[in-house]
Amino acid sequence: MTNNTVIDEFRVCQAALSQPYLRTTFNNQNNPSAYVTPGPECREFTWLGEYSTAWTNAMNWAGGQVPSSSNDVYFAANSLNCALASSSACKKLTTEGFTNVLSLGTNNLAVTGDLLHSGGTIQIGISAGTGMDVTGSISNSATISCAGASRIFCAGNWINNGTFTPDISTVTFDGSSQISGSTVTAFSNLTVSGTLTAPAGTMRVAGVFENNGTFDHNSGTVEFNGTSSVTGTSASAFNAITISGTLAAPVGTMSIAGNLVNNGTFTPGAGT
């Protein structure tokens, strides 16, 4: 060693270090940008699913913790299939770049924020009374598929730019909500227990339209395209109605400001 030697690092080890270890250490320190290529940031409550499909298994989550109702959850491009084995909760739920399936089965998922669904498929319930309860808005530009008499509660807006398959489910709007989006939403059963503003275009109801709150028709059209009925404790005021299935009017009052197009069967009942 000469007098002008510069030592970058000096280590004293109790065991001999192998040549591959020394070479790797040198390369890493000499040119770290070429040796290590950082990937995208993995947020703490990002679903990985590398151990199993169980939501409640901490090993499946980045950060090693199962989320609670105060944690934002992310499903990303590298996220695998996920299934609920019991009722679970999160805050905001985002699926961005996700290409697999989040299955709720017979369990409930409480989302205390918004549902921003832009990738993959969310499969909701197969039994009555189970499904998803969203305190915020639902924005769908991917696929939401319901099975059986499952339920969705939405307290915010419903923005549908994707595919919604209702089966015989019930969607309940229990806050201040508005339906919009580039895709016509076809509901099976729809319940209003808060305030609901319909889209300016068309929405479809194949089953029961139950109004126990305030319904604003927004100059749009409701198409009843199944075995449908209008019920509820509040009088429903529609702008325009198209019947392509069967429609039973309520016992109370139902009003139509515009056209009634009947291509099916209309049963007026004893109402007004």
mmCIF file of C-alpha atoms in Angstrom:
data_model
loop_
_atom_site.group_PDB
_atom_site.id
_atom_site.type_symbol
_atom_site.label_atom_id
_atom_site.label_comp_id
_atom_site.label_asym_id
_atom_site.label_seq_id
_atom_site.Cartn_x
_atom_site.Cartn_y
_atom_site.Cartn_z
ATOM 1 C CA MET A 1 0.000 0.000 0.000
ATOM 2 C CA THR A 2 1.488 3.345 -1.040
ATOM 3 C CA ASN A 3 1.197 6.593 0.858
ATOM 4 C CA ASN A 4 -1.325 8.069 -1.586
ATOM 5 C CA THR A 5 -3.777 5.161 -1.489
ATOM 6 C CA VAL A 6 -7.407 6.188 -0.874
ATOM 7 C CA ILE A 7 -9.516 3.673 1.029
ATOM 8 C CA ASP A 8 -13.245 4.046 0.403
ATOM 9 C CA GLU A 9 -14.328 1.443 2.947
ATOM 10 C CA PHE A 10 -12.507 -0.714 5.465
ATOM 11 C CA ARG A 11 -14.071 -3.760 7.090
ATOM 12 C CA VAL A 12 -12.879 -6.212 9.672
ATOM 13 C CA CYS A 13 -14.683 -9.553 9.415
ATOM 14 C CA GLN A 14 -14.424 -12.711 11.440
ATOM 15 C CA ALA A 15 -15.014 -14.896 8.367
ATOM 16 C CA ALA A 16 -13.537 -14.902 4.892
ATOM 17 C CA LEU A 17 -15.684 -13.122 2.321
ATOM 18 C CA SER A 18 -16.254 -14.839 -0.996
ATOM 19 C CA GLN A 19 -15.241 -13.317 -4.314
ATOM 20 C CA PRO A 20 -18.924 -13.130 -5.545
ATOM 21 C CA TYR A 21 -19.879 -11.247 -2.383
ATOM 22 C CA LEU A 22 -17.002 -8.788 -2.769
ATOM 23 C CA ARG A 23 -17.749 -8.293 -6.472
ATOM 24 C CA THR A 24 -21.441 -7.694 -5.810
ATOM 25 C CA THR A 25 -20.724 -5.243 -3.011
ATOM 26 C CA PHE A 26 -18.275 -3.321 -5.198
ATOM 27 C CA ASN A 27 -20.656 -3.146 -8.178
ATOM 28 C CA ASN A 28 -23.508 -1.996 -5.999
ATOM 29 C CA GLN A 29 -21.499 0.829 -4.453
ATOM 30 C CA ASN A 30 -19.601 1.767 -7.607
ATOM 31 C CA ASN A 31 -22.682 2.156 -9.841
ATOM 32 C CA PRO A 32 -25.897 1.569 -7.883
ATOM 33 C CA SER A 33 -28.224 2.887 -10.629
ATOM 34 C CA ALA A 34 -27.008 0.193 -13.012
ATOM 35 C CA TYR A 35 -26.978 -2.549 -10.406
ATOM 36 C CA VAL A 36 -30.430 -1.971 -8.893
ATOM 37 C CA THR A 37 -33.480 -0.890 -10.901
ATOM 38 C CA PRO A 38 -36.210 0.381 -8.567
ATOM 39 C CA GLY A 39 -39.753 -0.752 -9.360
ATOM 40 C CA PRO A 40 -42.985 1.165 -8.742
ATOM 41 C CA GLU A 41 -43.761 2.219 -5.207
ATOM 42 C CA CYS A 42 -45.654 -0.450 -3.294
ATOM 43 C CA ARG A 43 -48.001 1.258 -0.895
ATOM 44 C CA GLU A 44 -48.457 -0.290 2.529
ATOM 45 C CA PHE A 45 -51.925 -1.769 2.074
ATOM 46 C CA THR A 46 -51.389 -3.073 -1.439
ATOM 47 C CA TRP A 47 -52.792 -6.543 -2.042
ATOM 48 C CA LEU A 48 -50.146 -9.011 -3.267
ATOM 49 C CA GLY A 49 -51.827 -12.386 -2.776
ATOM 50 C CA GLU A 50 -48.540 -14.276 -3.024
ATOM 51 C CA TYR A 51 -49.283 -16.547 -0.069
ATOM 52 C CA SER A 52 -53.006 -17.309 -0.565
ATOM 53 C CA THR A 53 -56.243 -15.667 -1.705
ATOM 54 C CA ALA A 54 -57.359 -14.839 1.872
ATOM 55 C CA TRP A 55 -57.942 -11.118 2.562
ATOM 56 C CA THR A 56 -57.459 -11.765 6.316
ATOM 57 C CA ASN A 57 -53.959 -13.236 5.940
ATOM 58 C CA ALA A 58 -51.416 -10.500 6.739
ATOM 59 C CA MET A 59 -48.749 -12.212 4.627
ATOM 60 C CA ASN A 60 -50.751 -11.345 1.500
ATOM 61 C CA TRP A 61 -50.451 -7.588 2.101
ATOM 62 C CA ALA A 62 -47.494 -5.309 1.482
ATOM 63 C CA GLY A 63 -46.486 -4.150 4.925
ATOM 64 C CA GLY A 64 -47.637 -7.376 6.558
ATOM 65 C CA GLN A 65 -50.856 -6.010 8.041
ATOM 66 C CA VAL A 66 -54.534 -6.654 7.303
ATOM 67 C CA PRO A 67 -56.294 -3.337 6.555
ATOM 68 C CA SER A 68 -59.037 -1.886 8.713
ATOM 69 C CA SER A 69 -61.775 0.660 8.018
ATOM 70 C CA SER A 70 -59.220 3.492 8.372
ATOM 71 C CA ASN A 71 -56.772 2.189 5.745
ATOM 72 C CA ASP A 72 -56.791 2.859 1.990
ATOM 73 C CA VAL A 73 -56.423 -0.351 -0.016
ATOM 74 C CA TYR A 74 -54.863 -0.810 -3.462
ATOM 75 C CA PHE A 75 -55.082 -3.595 -6.010
ATOM 76 C CA ALA A 76 -52.341 -3.104 -8.605
ATOM 77 C CA ALA A 77 -51.069 -4.723 -11.805
ATOM 78 C CA ASN A 78 -49.127 -7.387 -9.911
ATOM 79 C CA SER A 79 -51.968 -8.218 -7.482
ATOM 80 C CA LEU A 80 -53.281 -11.780 -7.640
ATOM 81 C CA ASN A 81 -56.801 -13.087 -6.919
ATOM 82 C CA CYS A 82 -58.344 -12.177 -3.561
ATOM 83 C CA ALA A 83 -61.287 -13.698 -1.695
ATOM 84 C CA LEU A 84 -63.049 -12.698 1.510
ATOM 85 C CA ALA A 85 -63.359 -15.498 4.043
ATOM 86 C CA SER A 86 -65.215 -13.251 6.498
ATOM 87 C CA SER A 87 -66.682 -9.758 6.587
ATOM 88 C CA SER A 88 -63.937 -7.149 6.136
ATOM 89 C CA ALA A 89 -63.448 -3.393 5.861
ATOM 90 C CA CYS A 90 -61.218 -0.725 4.366
ATOM 91 C CA LYS A 91 -61.336 3.009 3.692
ATOM 92 C CA LYS A 92 -60.833 3.876 0.017
ATOM 93 C CA LEU A 93 -60.565 0.901 -2.342
ATOM 94 C CA THR A 94 -58.651 1.435 -5.598
ATOM 95 C CA THR A 95 -58.128 -1.149 -8.345
ATOM 96 C CA GLU A 96 -55.734 0.338 -10.892
ATOM 97 C CA GLY A 97 -54.063 -1.949 -13.416
ATOM 98 C CA PHE A 98 -55.596 -4.941 -11.621
ATOM 99 C CA THR A 99 -56.429 -7.821 -13.971
ATOM 100 C CA ASN A 100 -57.673 -10.498 -11.593
ATOM 101 C CA VAL A 101 -60.701 -11.076 -9.321
ATOM 102 C CA LEU A 102 -61.725 -9.725 -5.923
ATOM 103 C CA SER A 103 -64.443 -12.085 -4.706
ATOM 104 C CA LEU A 104 -66.668 -11.259 -1.731
ATOM 105 C CA GLY A 105 -68.395 -14.626 -1.656
ATOM 106 C CA THR A 106 -71.084 -14.677 1.044
ATOM 107 C CA ASN A 107 -69.359 -11.949 3.057
ATOM 108 C CA ASN A 108 -69.686 -8.185 3.448
ATOM 109 C CA LEU A 109 -67.057 -5.625 2.496
ATOM 110 C CA ALA A 110 -67.485 -2.222 4.126
ATOM 111 C CA VAL A 111 -65.756 0.584 2.195
ATOM 112 C CA THR A 112 -65.816 3.701 4.358
ATOM 113 C CA GLY A 113 -64.501 5.900 1.513
ATOM 114 C CA ASP A 114 -64.800 5.725 -2.273
ATOM 115 C CA LEU A 115 -64.621 2.681 -4.519
ATOM 116 C CA LEU A 116 -62.445 3.550 -7.546
ATOM 117 C CA HIS A 117 -62.626 0.442 -9.691
ATOM 118 C CA SER A 118 -60.697 0.617 -12.954
ATOM 119 C CA GLY A 119 -59.197 -2.852 -13.332
ATOM 120 C CA GLY A 120 -60.197 -6.495 -12.970
ATOM 121 C CA THR A 121 -63.474 -7.862 -11.632
ATOM 122 C CA ILE A 122 -65.272 -7.439 -8.319
ATOM 123 C CA GLN A 123 -67.635 -10.342 -7.648
ATOM 124 C CA ILE A 124 -70.282 -9.494 -5.068
ATOM 125 C CA GLY A 125 -72.105 -12.047 -2.947
ATOM 126 C CA ILE A 126 -74.246 -15.060 -3.629
ATOM 127 C CA SER A 127 -76.651 -14.795 -0.711
ATOM 128 C CA ALA A 128 -79.361 -12.384 0.371
ATOM 129 C CA GLY A 129 -78.234 -9.511 2.556
ATOM 130 C CA THR A 130 -74.506 -9.829 1.838
ATOM 131 C CA GLY A 131 -72.432 -7.666 -0.442
ATOM 132 C CA MET A 132 -70.778 -4.260 -0.339
ATOM 133 C CA ASP A 133 -71.505 -1.139 1.710
ATOM 134 C CA VAL A 134 -69.806 1.963 0.266
ATOM 135 C CA THR A 135 -69.985 5.145 2.328
ATOM 136 C CA GLY A 136 -68.561 7.224 -0.530
ATOM 137 C CA SER A 137 -69.028 7.042 -4.293
ATOM 138 C CA ILE A 138 -68.713 4.082 -6.657
ATOM 139 C CA SER A 139 -66.771 4.755 -9.863
ATOM 140 C CA ASN A 140 -66.663 1.722 -12.141
ATOM 141 C CA SER A 141 -64.728 1.532 -15.393
ATOM 142 C CA ALA A 142 -64.039 -2.206 -15.160
ATOM 143 C CA THR A 143 -66.439 -5.024 -14.160
ATOM 144 C CA ILE A 144 -68.712 -5.404 -11.121
ATOM 145 C CA SER A 145 -70.635 -8.654 -11.112
ATOM 146 C CA CYS A 146 -73.369 -9.550 -8.616
ATOM 147 C CA ALA A 147 -74.614 -13.051 -7.911
ATOM 148 C CA GLY A 148 -77.968 -13.998 -6.430
ATOM 149 C CA ALA A 149 -79.866 -11.660 -4.123
ATOM 150 C CA SER A 150 -76.770 -9.794 -2.956
ATOM 151 C CA ARG A 151 -76.848 -6.117 -1.972
ATOM 152 C CA ILE A 152 -74.868 -2.955 -2.664
ATOM 153 C CA PHE A 153 -75.299 0.143 -0.494
ATOM 154 C CA CYS A 154 -74.019 3.396 -1.977
ATOM 155 C CA ALA A 155 -74.143 6.681 -0.059
ATOM 156 C CA GLY A 156 -72.371 8.709 -2.744
ATOM 157 C CA ASN A 157 -72.488 8.916 -6.525
ATOM 158 C CA TRP A 158 -72.748 6.001 -8.945
ATOM 159 C CA ILE A 159 -70.488 6.545 -11.994
ATOM 160 C CA ASN A 160 -70.638 3.668 -14.443
ATOM 161 C CA ASN A 161 -68.234 3.656 -17.378
ATOM 162 C CA GLY A 162 -67.767 -0.095 -17.325
ATOM 163 C CA THR A 163 -69.810 -3.275 -16.917
ATOM 164 C CA PHE A 164 -72.305 -3.861 -14.128
ATOM 165 C CA THR A 165 -74.051 -7.252 -14.030
ATOM 166 C CA PRO A 166 -76.868 -7.156 -11.425
ATOM 167 C CA ASP A 167 -78.332 -10.704 -11.472
ATOM 168 C CA ILE A 168 -81.184 -10.317 -8.902
ATOM 169 C CA SER A 169 -79.297 -8.003 -6.561
ATOM 170 C CA THR A 170 -80.566 -4.834 -4.889
ATOM 171 C CA VAL A 171 -78.710 -1.522 -5.043
ATOM 172 C CA THR A 172 -79.724 0.865 -2.261
ATOM 173 C CA PHE A 173 -78.880 4.561 -2.418
ATOM 174 C CA ASP A 174 -78.846 5.701 1.205
ATOM 175 C CA GLY A 175 -77.154 9.095 0.969
ATOM 176 C CA SER A 176 -77.051 11.963 -1.504
ATOM 177 C CA SER A 177 -76.418 10.247 -4.826
ATOM 178 C CA GLN A 178 -76.435 10.827 -8.565
ATOM 179 C CA ILE A 179 -76.220 8.232 -11.335
ATOM 180 C CA SER A 180 -73.996 9.094 -14.299
ATOM 181 C CA GLY A 181 -71.466 7.588 -16.682
ATOM 182 C CA SER A 182 -71.035 6.608 -20.314
ATOM 183 C CA THR A 183 -72.657 3.184 -19.817
ATOM 184 C CA VAL A 184 -76.404 2.738 -19.247
ATOM 185 C CA THR A 185 -76.763 1.102 -15.833
ATOM 186 C CA ALA A 186 -79.165 -1.827 -15.707
ATOM 187 C CA PHE A 187 -80.313 -2.524 -12.147
ATOM 188 C CA SER A 188 -82.309 -5.496 -10.971
ATOM 189 C CA ASN A 189 -83.858 -3.988 -7.821
ATOM 190 C CA LEU A 190 -83.274 -0.351 -6.881
ATOM 191 C CA THR A 191 -84.097 1.201 -3.509
ATOM 192 C CA VAL A 192 -83.982 4.905 -2.658
ATOM 193 C CA SER A 193 -83.696 5.634 1.062
ATOM 194 C CA GLY A 194 -81.820 8.913 0.713
ATOM 195 C CA THR A 195 -81.783 11.313 -2.246
ATOM 196 C CA LEU A 196 -81.181 9.972 -5.748
ATOM 197 C CA THR A 197 -80.772 11.982 -8.949
ATOM 198 C CA ALA A 198 -81.275 9.836 -12.044
ATOM 199 C CA PRO A 199 -79.104 10.180 -15.151
ATOM 200 C CA ALA A 200 -80.224 12.626 -17.826
ATOM 201 C CA GLY A 201 -80.307 9.687 -20.233
ATOM 202 C CA THR A 202 -81.676 6.213 -19.504
ATOM 203 C CA MET A 203 -81.422 3.758 -16.642
ATOM 204 C CA ARG A 204 -83.015 0.316 -16.513
ATOM 205 C CA VAL A 205 -84.799 -1.477 -13.677
ATOM 206 C CA ALA A 206 -85.727 -5.133 -14.168
ATOM 207 C CA GLY A 207 -87.265 -5.674 -10.722
ATOM 208 C CA VAL A 208 -88.582 -3.508 -7.902
ATOM 209 C CA PHE A 209 -88.182 0.268 -7.847
ATOM 210 C CA GLU A 210 -88.693 1.121 -4.172
ATOM 211 C CA ASN A 211 -88.754 4.796 -3.242
ATOM 212 C CA ASN A 212 -88.592 5.597 0.455
ATOM 213 C CA GLY A 213 -86.696 8.851 -0.007
ATOM 214 C CA THR A 214 -86.425 11.540 -2.672
ATOM 215 C CA PHE A 215 -86.129 10.692 -6.364
ATOM 216 C CA ASP A 216 -85.173 13.388 -8.905
ATOM 217 C CA HIS A 217 -85.846 12.172 -12.447
ATOM 218 C CA ASN A 218 -83.428 14.748 -13.957
ATOM 219 C CA SER A 219 -85.466 14.761 -17.201
ATOM 220 C CA GLY A 220 -84.294 11.228 -17.913
ATOM 221 C CA THR A 221 -86.022 7.957 -18.786
ATOM 222 C CA VAL A 222 -86.509 4.868 -16.653
ATOM 223 C CA GLU A 223 -86.940 1.689 -18.657
ATOM 224 C CA PHE A 224 -88.652 -1.184 -16.850
ATOM 225 C CA ASN A 225 -87.355 -4.211 -18.720
ATOM 226 C CA GLY A 226 -88.341 -7.145 -16.511
ATOM 227 C CA THR A 227 -91.076 -8.115 -14.079
ATOM 228 C CA SER A 228 -91.130 -4.746 -12.379
ATOM 229 C CA SER A 229 -93.120 -2.810 -9.821
ATOM 230 C CA VAL A 230 -92.991 0.630 -8.216
ATOM 231 C CA THR A 231 -93.313 0.587 -4.432
ATOM 232 C CA GLY A 232 -92.254 2.566 -1.380
ATOM 233 C CA THR A 233 -93.488 5.127 1.117
ATOM 234 C CA SER A 234 -92.690 8.128 -1.122
ATOM 235 C CA ALA A 235 -94.577 9.161 -4.240
ATOM 236 C CA SER A 236 -92.400 8.586 -7.304
ATOM 237 C CA ALA A 237 -92.309 11.291 -9.984
ATOM 238 C CA PHE A 238 -90.839 10.166 -13.301
ATOM 239 C CA ASN A 239 -90.034 12.187 -16.387
ATOM 240 C CA ALA A 240 -90.495 9.402 -18.938
ATOM 241 C CA ILE A 241 -91.109 5.663 -18.651
ATOM 242 C CA THR A 242 -90.526 2.904 -21.181
ATOM 243 C CA ILE A 243 -92.023 -0.521 -20.475
ATOM 244 C CA SER A 244 -90.385 -3.399 -22.292
ATOM 245 C CA GLY A 245 -91.418 -6.020 -19.720
ATOM 246 C CA THR A 246 -94.220 -5.765 -17.189
ATOM 247 C CA LEU A 247 -94.809 -2.902 -14.764
ATOM 248 C CA ALA A 248 -97.162 -2.822 -11.772
ATOM 249 C CA ALA A 249 -97.944 0.695 -10.540
ATOM 250 C CA PRO A 250 -97.877 1.484 -6.816
ATOM 251 C CA VAL A 251 -100.916 1.425 -4.555
ATOM 252 C CA GLY A 252 -100.252 5.105 -3.843
ATOM 253 C CA THR A 253 -99.271 7.845 -6.298
ATOM 254 C CA MET A 254 -96.962 7.767 -9.317
ATOM 255 C CA SER A 255 -96.646 10.675 -11.746
ATOM 256 C CA ILE A 256 -95.127 10.944 -15.227
ATOM 257 C CA ALA A 257 -94.183 14.365 -16.602
ATOM 258 C CA GLY A 258 -93.368 13.162 -20.106
ATOM 259 C CA ASN A 259 -94.042 10.102 -22.237
ATOM 260 C CA LEU A 260 -95.137 6.622 -21.256
ATOM 261 C CA VAL A 261 -94.008 4.178 -23.943
ATOM 262 C CA ASN A 262 -95.635 0.798 -23.389
ATOM 263 C CA ASN A 263 -94.089 -2.071 -25.340
ATOM 264 C CA GLY A 264 -95.002 -4.584 -22.665
ATOM 265 C CA THR A 265 -97.663 -4.866 -19.980
ATOM 266 C CA PHE A 266 -98.767 -2.119 -17.601
ATOM 267 C CA THR A 267 -100.903 -2.890 -14.550
ATOM 268 C CA PRO A 268 -102.270 0.334 -13.030
ATOM 269 C CA GLY A 269 -103.563 -1.272 -9.817
ATOM 270 C CA ALA A 270 -105.510 0.803 -7.298
ATOM 271 C CA GLY A 271 -103.130 3.743 -7.249
ATOM 272 C CA THR A 272 -103.240 7.179 -8.792
#
